[in-house]
CSV table of C-alpha atoms in Angstrom, one decimal:
chain,number,residue,atom,x,y,z
A,1,MET,CA,68.0,142.6,107.3
A,2,GLU,CA,70.5,145.1,108.7
A,3,ASP,CA,73.5,144.1,110.7
A,4,THR,CA,72.1,145.1,114.1
A,5,ALA,CA,73.3,142.2,116.3
A,6,PRO,CA,74.3,143.6,119.7
A,7,TYR,CA,78.1,143.3,120.3
A,8,LYS,CA,78.3,140.6,117.6
A,9,GLN,CA,79.9,138.0,119.9
A,10,VAL,CA,79.8,134.3,119.5
A,11,ILE,CA,80.8,131.5,121.9
A,12,LEU,CA,81.7,128.3,120.0
A,13,ILE,CA,82.1,125.1,122.1
A,14,THR,CA,83.6,122.1,120.5
A,15,ARG,CA,85.8,119.1,121.3
A,16,ASN,CA,86.4,118.5,117.6
A,17,PHE,CA,89.1,121.0,116.8
A,18,PRO,CA,92.8,120.8,115.8
A,19,PRO,CA,95.2,119.5,116.9
A,20,LEU,CA,92.7,116.6,116.8
A,21,ILE,CA,92.5,115.3,113.2
A,22,GLY,CA,89.4,114.5,111.1
A,23,GLY,CA,86.6,116.0,109.0
A,24,MET,CA,84.7,117.4,112.0
A,25,GLU,CA,87.9,119.0,113.3
A,26,LYS,CA,88.6,120.6,109.9
A,27,LEU,CA,85.0,121.8,109.7
A,28,ASN,CA,85.0,123.5,113.1
A,29,PHE,CA,88.3,125.2,112.4
A,30,HIS,CA,86.8,126.8,109.3
A,31,LEU,CA,83.6,127.5,111.1
A,32,VAL,CA,85.5,129.6,113.7
A,33,LYS,CA,87.6,131.2,110.9
A,34,GLU,CA,84.6,132.2,108.9
A,35,ILE,CA,82.6,133.5,111.8
A,36,SER,CA,85.5,135.6,113.0
A,37,ARG,CA,85.6,137.5,109.8
A,38,SER,CA,82.8,139.7,111.1
A,39,TRP,CA,82.1,138.5,114.7
A,40,ARG,CA,84.2,138.3,117.9
A,41,VAL,CA,84.5,134.7,118.9
A,42,THR,CA,85.3,132.9,122.2
A,43,LEU,CA,86.3,129.4,121.3
A,44,ILE,CA,86.3,126.6,123.9
A,45,ALA,CA,88.3,123.7,122.4
A,46,PRO,CA,90.7,120.9,123.3
A,47,ASN,CA,94.3,121.5,124.5
A,48,GLY,CA,96.5,122.6,121.6
A,49,ALA,CA,93.8,124.6,119.9
A,50,ASP,CA,95.6,127.8,120.9
A,51,GLN,CA,98.4,126.9,118.6
A,52,HIS,CA,96.1,127.8,115.7
A,53,LEU,CA,95.9,131.5,116.3
A,54,ILE,CA,93.0,133.2,114.4
A,55,ALA,CA,92.4,136.9,114.4
A,56,ASN,CA,89.4,138.1,116.4
A,57,VAL,CA,89.3,134.8,118.4
A,58,ILE,CA,89.9,134.2,122.1
A,59,ILE,CA,90.7,130.5,122.7
A,60,LYS,CA,90.1,128.7,126.0
A,61,THR,CA,91.3,125.1,126.2
A,62,CYS,CA,90.2,122.0,128.0
A,63,PRO,CA,91.5,118.4,128.1
A,64,SER,CA,90.6,116.6,124.9
A,65,TYR,CA,89.2,113.4,126.6
A,66,ALA,CA,85.4,113.7,126.1
A,67,GLY,CA,84.3,113.6,129.8
A,68,ARG,CA,87.0,115.9,131.1
A,69,PHE,CA,86.4,118.3,128.2
A,70,LEU,CA,82.7,118.6,129.0
A,71,VAL,CA,83.3,119.2,132.7
A,72,CYS,CA,86.0,121.8,132.0
A,73,ALA,CA,84.0,123.5,129.3
A,74,ALA,CA,81.0,123.7,131.7
A,75,SER,CA,83.0,125.3,134.4
A,76,LYS,CA,84.3,128.0,131.9
A,77,VAL,CA,80.8,128.9,130.6
A,78,PHE,CA,79.5,128.9,134.2
A,79,ARG,CA,82.1,131.6,135.2
A,80,LEU,CA,81.3,133.5,132.0
A,81,GLY,CA,77.5,133.3,132.7
A,82,ILE,CA,77.9,134.5,136.3
A,83,ALA,CA,80.0,137.4,135.1
A,84,VAL,CA,77.3,138.4,132.5
A,85,ARG,CA,74.6,138.2,135.1
A,86,ILE,CA,76.4,140.2,137.8
A,87,SER,CA,78.1,143.1,136.0
A,88,ASN,CA,79.2,142.7,132.5
A,89,GLN,CA,76.3,142.7,130.0
A,90,GLU,CA,78.7,143.6,127.2
A,91,ALA,CA,80.2,140.1,127.6
A,92,ARG,CA,76.8,138.6,126.8
A,93,PRO,CA,77.2,136.6,123.5
A,94,SER,CA,74.8,137.3,120.7
A,95,VAL,CA,74.8,133.6,119.8
A,96,ILE,CA,76.2,130.4,121.2
A,97,ILE,CA,77.1,127.4,119.0
A,98,ALA,CA,77.9,123.8,119.8
A,99,GLY,CA,80.2,122.4,117.2
A,100,SER,CA,78.5,119.0,117.5
A,101,GLY,CA,75.8,117.3,119.6
A,102,VAL,CA,78.4,116.3,122.2
A,103,SER,CA,78.9,119.9,123.1
A,104,ALA,CA,75.1,120.5,123.3
A,105,PRO,CA,74.8,120.2,127.1
A,106,VAL,CA,77.4,122.9,127.7
A,107,ALA,CA,75.9,125.2,125.0
A,108,TRP,CA,72.5,124.8,126.6
A,109,LEU,CA,74.0,125.7,130.1
A,110,CYS,CA,75.7,128.7,128.6
A,111,SER,CA,72.4,129.7,127.0
A,112,LYS,CA,70.5,129.4,130.3
A,113,LEU,CA,73.1,131.5,132.1
A,114,THR,CA,73.4,134.3,129.6
A,115,GLY,CA,70.0,134.4,128.1
A,116,SER,CA,71.5,134.0,124.6
A,117,PRO,CA,70.1,131.8,121.8
A,118,PHE,CA,72.1,128.7,121.0
A,119,GLY,CA,72.4,126.5,117.9
A,120,ILE,CA,74.1,123.3,117.0
A,121,TYR,CA,76.0,122.2,113.9
A,122,LEU,CA,74.6,118.7,113.4
A,123,HIS,CA,76.5,115.8,112.0
A,124,GLY,CA,74.7,112.5,111.3
A,125,LEU,CA,75.8,110.7,114.4
A,126,ASP,CA,74.6,113.5,116.6
A,127,VAL,CA,70.9,112.5,116.2
A,128,ILE,CA,71.1,108.7,115.7
A,129,ALA,CA,73.7,107.5,118.2
A,130,SER,CA,72.4,104.4,120.0
A,131,SER,CA,74.0,104.9,123.4
A,132,GLN,CA,71.4,105.1,126.1
A,133,ILE,CA,73.5,107.7,128.0
A,134,TYR,CA,73.7,109.8,124.9
A,135,LYS,CA,69.9,109.6,124.3
A,136,LYS,CA,69.1,110.6,127.9
A,137,LEU,CA,71.7,113.3,128.4
A,138,PHE,CA,72.7,114.8,125.0
A,139,LEU,CA,69.7,114.4,122.8
A,140,PRO,CA,67.3,116.4,125.0
A,141,CYS,CA,69.8,119.2,125.0
A,142,ILE,CA,70.1,119.0,121.2
A,143,ARG,CA,66.3,119.3,121.0
A,144,ARG,CA,66.3,122.4,123.2
A,145,ALA,CA,68.4,124.4,120.8
A,146,ASP,CA,67.0,127.5,119.1
A,147,PHE,CA,68.3,126.6,115.7
A,148,TRP,CA,70.3,123.9,114.0
A,149,MET,CA,72.7,123.7,111.1
A,150,ALA,CA,72.8,120.3,109.3
A,151,ASN,CA,75.7,119.0,107.2
A,152,SER,CA,73.5,117.3,104.7
A,153,SER,CA,69.9,116.6,103.7
A,154,ALA,CA,70.3,113.1,105.2
A,155,THR,CA,71.2,114.6,108.5
A,156,LYS,CA,68.3,117.0,108.4
A,157,LYS,CA,65.9,114.1,107.7
A,158,LYS,CA,67.3,112.1,110.7
A,159,ALA,CA,67.2,115.2,112.9
A,160,SER,CA,63.5,115.7,112.0
A,161,GLN,CA,62.8,112.1,112.8
A,162,ALA,CA,64.5,112.6,116.2
A,163,GLY,CA,61.9,115.3,117.1
A,164,ILE,CA,63.7,118.4,115.9
A,165,ASP,CA,61.7,121.1,114.2
A,166,ALA,CA,62.7,120.8,110.5
A,167,SER,CA,61.7,124.4,109.7
A,168,ARG,CA,64.5,125.6,112.0
A,169,ILE,CA,67.2,123.3,110.4
A,170,GLU,CA,69.4,125.0,107.8
A,171,ILE,CA,71.4,122.7,105.6
A,172,ILE,CA,74.9,124.1,105.4
A,173,HIS,CA,77.3,121.7,103.7
A,174,PRO,CA,80.9,121.6,104.8
A,175,GLY,CA,83.3,123.4,102.5
A,176,VAL,CA,86.6,122.7,100.8
A,177,CYS,CA,89.4,124.7,99.3
A,178,SER,CA,88.0,124.6,95.8
A,179,GLN,CA,91.2,125.8,94.2
A,180,PRO,CA,94.0,123.6,95.8
A,181,ASP,CA,97.6,124.0,94.8
A,182,LEU,CA,98.1,121.6,91.9
A,183,ILE,CA,101.6,120.6,90.9
A,184,SER,CA,103.1,119.5,87.6
A,185,GLU,CA,103.1,115.9,86.4
A,186,GLU,CA,106.8,115.9,86.7
A,187,ASP,CA,106.8,117.0,90.3
A,188,LEU,CA,104.0,114.5,91.1
A,189,SER,CA,106.2,111.7,89.6
A,190,VAL,CA,109.1,112.7,91.9
A,191,TRP,CA,106.8,112.9,94.9
A,192,ARG,CA,105.3,109.5,94.1
A,193,HIS,CA,108.7,108.0,94.1
A,194,SER,CA,109.8,109.7,97.3
A,195,ALA,CA,106.6,108.5,99.0
A,196,ASN,CA,107.3,104.9,98.0
A,197,LEU,CA,103.9,104.6,96.3
A,198,PRO,CA,103.5,101.5,94.1
A,199,SER,CA,103.4,101.6,90.4
A,200,GLY,CA,100.2,101.0,88.5
A,201,LYS,CA,96.8,102.5,88.9
A,202,LEU,CA,95.8,103.6,92.3
A,203,LEU,CA,92.5,103.5,94.2
A,204,LEU,CA,92.3,105.8,97.2
A,205,SER,CA,90.4,105.5,100.5
A,206,VAL,CA,90.5,108.4,103.0
A,207,GLY,CA,89.0,108.4,106.4
A,208,ARG,CA,89.0,106.9,109.9
A,209,LEU,CA,89.0,103.1,109.9
A,210,THR,CA,85.4,102.6,111.1
A,211,LYS,CA,82.9,99.9,110.2
A,212,ARG,CA,80.6,102.3,108.3
A,213,LYS,CA,83.3,103.2,105.8
A,214,GLY,CA,82.8,99.7,104.4
A,215,LEU,CA,86.4,99.2,103.5
A,216,ARG,CA,86.6,95.6,104.7
A,217,GLU,CA,83.5,94.6,102.6
A,218,PHE,CA,85.0,96.4,99.6
A,219,ILE,CA,88.3,94.5,99.9
A,220,THR,CA,86.4,91.2,100.1
A,221,LYS,CA,83.7,91.8,97.5
A,222,SER,CA,85.0,94.4,94.9
A,223,LEU,CA,88.8,94.6,95.0
A,224,PRO,CA,89.3,91.0,93.7
A,225,GLU,CA,87.1,91.7,90.6
A,226,ILE,CA,88.8,95.1,90.0
A,227,THR,CA,92.3,93.6,90.2
A,228,LYS,CA,91.2,90.7,88.0
A,229,ARG,CA,90.4,93.2,85.2
A,230,ASP,CA,93.5,95.3,85.8
A,231,PRO,CA,96.3,93.5,87.8
A,232,SER,CA,98.2,96.8,88.2
A,233,VAL,CA,95.6,98.2,90.5
A,234,GLN,CA,96.7,99.0,94.1
A,235,LEU,CA,94.6,100.3,97.0
A,236,ILE,CA,96.0,103.2,99.1
A,237,VAL,CA,94.4,103.6,102.5
A,238,VAL,CA,94.8,106.9,104.4
A,239,GLY,CA,93.5,107.2,107.9
A,240,SER,CA,93.8,105.6,111.4
A,241,GLU,CA,91.6,104.0,113.9
A,242,PRO,CA,89.5,106.5,115.9
A,243,ALA,CA,90.7,107.3,119.3
A,244,ASP,CA,88.2,108.1,122.1
A,245,ALA,CA,85.3,108.1,119.5
A,246,LEU,CA,81.7,108.2,120.5
A,247,LEU,CA,81.2,104.7,119.1
A,248,GLY,CA,83.7,101.8,119.6
A,249,ASN,CA,83.1,100.9,116.0
A,250,SER,CA,86.5,100.6,114.4
A,251,VAL,CA,87.7,98.2,111.7
A,252,GLY,CA,91.5,98.4,112.1
A,253,LYS,CA,94.5,97.7,110.0
A,254,LEU,CA,94.8,94.1,111.1
A,255,GLN,CA,91.2,93.3,110.3
A,256,LEU,CA,91.6,94.8,106.8
A,257,ILE,CA,94.8,92.8,106.2
A,258,GLU,CA,93.0,89.6,107.3
A,259,ALA,CA,90.2,90.4,104.8
A,260,ALA,CA,92.7,91.0,102.0
A,261,ASN,CA,94.4,87.7,102.9
A,262,ARG,CA,91.1,85.8,102.6
A,263,ALA,CA,90.3,87.5,99.3
A,264,GLY,CA,93.7,86.9,97.8
A,265,VAL,CA,94.6,90.6,97.4
A,266,SER,CA,97.0,91.1,100.3
A,267,ASP,CA,99.6,92.4,97.9
A,268,LYS,CA,97.3,95.2,96.8
A,269,LEU,CA,96.9,96.9,100.1
A,270,HIS,CA,99.0,99.9,101.2
A,271,PHE,CA,98.5,101.8,104.5
A,272,LEU,CA,99.8,105.4,104.8
A,273,GLY,CA,98.2,106.3,108.2
A,274,SER,CA,97.4,110.0,108.7
A,275,LEU,CA,98.9,112.5,106.2
A,276,SER,CA,99.5,116.2,106.2
A,277,ASP,CA,97.1,118.3,104.1
A,278,GLU,CA,99.9,118.9,101.7
A,279,ASP,CA,100.7,115.2,101.1
A,280,LEU,CA,97.0,114.3,100.9
A,281,SER,CA,96.5,117.0,98.3
A,282,ARG,CA,99.3,115.4,96.2
A,283,LEU,CA,97.8,111.9,96.8
A,284,TYR,CA,94.5,113.1,95.4
A,285,GLN,CA,96.4,114.2,92.3
A,286,VAL,CA,98.3,111.0,91.9
A,287,CYS,CA,95.5,108.5,92.3
A,288,ASP,CA,93.0,107.4,89.7
A,289,VAL,CA,89.7,106.7,91.6
A,290,HIS,CA,88.5,107.7,95.1
A,291,ILE,CA,86.4,104.9,96.6
A,292,PHE,CA,83.8,105.5,99.2
A,293,PRO,CA,82.0,102.2,99.8
A,294,ILE,CA,79.9,103.3,102.8
A,295,ILE,CA,77.6,100.7,104.4
A,296,SER,CA,74.6,101.1,106.7
A,297,VAL,CA,75.4,100.6,110.3
A,298,PRO,CA,72.7,100.8,113.0
A,299,GLY,CA,73.4,103.8,115.3
A,300,ASP,CA,76.0,105.3,112.9
A,301,MET,CA,75.9,107.1,109.6
A,302,GLU,CA,78.1,109.1,107.2
A,303,GLY,CA,76.7,112.5,107.8
A,304,PHE,CA,78.2,114.1,104.6
A,305,GLY,CA,81.4,112.8,103.1
A,306,MET,CA,83.8,115.8,102.9
A,307,VAL,CA,86.5,113.7,101.3
A,308,ALA,CA,84.4,113.2,98.2
A,309,ILE,CA,84.3,117.0,97.8
A,310,GLU,CA,88.1,117.3,98.5
A,311,SER,CA,88.7,114.6,95.9
A,312,ALA,CA,86.6,116.4,93.3
A,313,ALA,CA,88.4,119.7,94.0
A,314,HIS,CA,91.6,117.9,92.8
A,315,GLY,CA,89.8,116.5,89.7
A,316,LEU,CA,89.7,112.9,91.2
A,317,PRO,CA,86.3,111.1,90.7
A,318,THR,CA,84.6,109.2,93.4
A,319,VAL,CA,82.7,106.0,93.3
A,320,ALA,CA,80.4,105.7,96.3
A,321,PHE,CA,77.4,103.9,97.6
A,322,ALA,CA,74.4,106.2,97.8
A,323,GLU,CA,74.2,106.0,101.5
A,324,GLY,CA,73.6,108.8,104.1
A,325,GLY,CA,74.9,112.3,103.4
A,326,VAL,CA,77.2,111.0,100.6
A,327,ILE,CA,74.3,111.6,98.3
A,328,ASP,CA,74.9,115.3,98.7
A,329,ALA,CA,78.7,115.0,98.2
A,330,VAL,CA,78.9,113.1,94.9
A,331,ASN,CA,77.2,114.4,91.8
A,332,GLU,CA,76.2,111.5,89.5
A,333,GLY,CA,78.1,111.6,86.2
A,334,THR,CA,79.9,114.8,87.1
A,335,SER,CA,82.1,114.2,90.1
A,336,GLY,CA,81.7,110.4,90.2
A,337,TYR,CA,79.1,107.7,90.4
A,338,LEU,CA,76.5,106.8,93.1
A,339,ILE,CA,75.9,103.1,93.3
A,340,PRO,CA,72.8,101.4,94.9
A,341,PRO,CA,73.9,100.4,98.4
A,342,GLY,CA,75.3,96.9,98.6
A,343,ASP,CA,75.6,96.4,94.9
A,344,TYR,CA,79.3,95.5,94.7
A,345,THR,CA,79.1,94.2,91.1
A,346,LYS,CA,78.0,97.7,89.9
A,347,PHE,CA,80.6,99.3,92.2
A,348,SER,CA,83.4,97.3,90.7
A,349,GLU,CA,82.1,98.0,87.2
A,350,ALA,CA,82.0,101.8,87.9
A,351,VAL,CA,85.6,101.8,89.1
A,352,ALA,CA,86.7,99.7,86.1
A,353,GLN,CA,84.9,102.1,83.8
A,354,ILE,CA,86.9,105.0,85.1
A,355,LEU,CA,90.2,103.1,85.1
A,356,GLU,CA,89.6,102.0,81.5
A,357,HIS,CA,88.7,105.5,80.4
A,358,ARG,CA,85.1,104.6,79.5
A,359,ALA,CA,83.6,107.3,81.8
A,360,THR,CA,83.1,109.7,78.9
A,361,LYS,CA,81.0,112.3,80.9
A,362,LEU,CA,83.5,112.4,83.8
A,363,SER,CA,86.5,114.8,83.6
A,364,ARG,CA,88.8,116.5,85.9
A,365,GLN,CA,87.1,119.8,85.0
A,366,SER,CA,83.6,118.5,85.7
A,367,ALA,CA,84.6,117.3,89.1
A,368,MET,CA,86.4,120.5,90.0
A,369,GLN,CA,83.4,122.6,88.8
A,370,PHE,CA,81.1,120.6,91.1
A,371,ALA,CA,83.5,121.1,94.0
A,372,SER,CA,83.6,124.8,93.5
A,373,LYS,CA,80.0,125.1,94.8
A,374,PHE,CA,81.3,124.0,98.2
A,375,ASP,CA,84.0,126.6,98.7
A,376,TRP,CA,84.7,127.6,102.3
A,377,LYS,CA,83.7,131.2,101.4
A,378,THR,CA,80.2,130.0,100.4
A,379,PHE,CA,80.1,128.0,103.6
A,380,GLY,CA,81.1,131.1,105.6
A,381,ASP,CA,78.5,133.4,103.9
A,382,LYS,CA,75.7,131.0,104.8
A,383,VAL,CA,76.8,130.6,108.4
A,384,ARG,CA,77.2,134.4,109.0
A,385,THR,CA,73.8,135.1,107.4
A,386,LEU,CA,72.1,132.5,109.6
A,387,LEU,CA,73.8,133.8,112.8
A,388,LEU,CA,72.9,137.4,112.0
A,389,LYS,CA,69.3,136.3,111.5
A,390,GLU,CA,69.3,134.5,114.9
A,391,ALA,CA,70.9,137.4,116.7
A,392,TYR,CA,68.5,139.8,115.1
A,393,LEU,CA,65.5,137.7,116.1
A,394,GLU,CA,66.8,137.4,119.7
A,395,GLY,CA,67.4,141.2,119.8
A,396,ARG,CA,63.8,141.8,118.7
A,397,SER,CA,62.6,139.4,121.3
A,398,GLN,CA,64.5,141.2,124.0
A,399,GLU,CA,63.0,144.5,123.0
A,400,ASN,CA,59.5,143.1,123.2
A,401,ARG,CA,59.9,141.7,126.7
């Protein structure tokens, strides 16, 4: 297919963008960055997004609070749509993208006003959220999209079950920096001391403190057994409670401390809050096992599990329950172990096996090699190819009208 997309312009609408912090925010940043390598992009994102200047991108900001963001974003696309209809056809976007299901109503409105096709990057929660308001307002707009990108095979399956045409869903996994800056053992030792990290072997949990992460259950059911086998083990927790999330489903620091107290492992828990990318990279290099004890929660799911890929990129193996999109993010025996959901005995054994150096098939190199398949460049190539196809199909459709 030749690159014949008219004007090659994209409008991307998302509330999940830096300076907000999280996996979705990181993904949307790279989504914009990769598209802008060959397309002009107008980005509608939360306040502060314009601090992240990207070549070939015009940034329009709105309040980050969900309701205000949607109203503000709708007003911006309304003005743009009117301008396109009245006098400025060159401003007509080739493709419109919603960075998640929450932005779908605004993307749909923009599509109606401009006559341009729109697509959505789907995360697991986008298609299974239990909120009645969401089901009545957002899900119908999601179904009306012209195409969809899913972050995992699990998300695609859930989207299909929600009434979305599976033949129009493209699985495009989130990416990682597959060649992070690794520092020497000596420098890591100095950093570990300066960061006041405990001695002994370190387990690492990274992510927002929500119920589906399963950290409370891990602390209660697995951590005591692991520390019984190796008393030096400590659990490092990175992440904070979600603010203004779609689901009020947090399991905060105090609840985790209470769980540790009941399990007799309160001295094994260390909270670091949110970290910079640089410090998180060093933490991946310092720790011994990344744990990802996801549990099934009605109306919520782990759409992919980007932290498992980031961990692998640093040579750190992951032990995870085979739940949701995590199945795509951990390669059994190469980057870690996938455990049957809810089997905490096997989970504990897998962690101990790595700590005791009995995981003979696992290595830093095997994990890093697996992560290399998820490089942001690969992600970008897939996204640009899909957008080009959609713009081309729309152009042909316009010619035949």
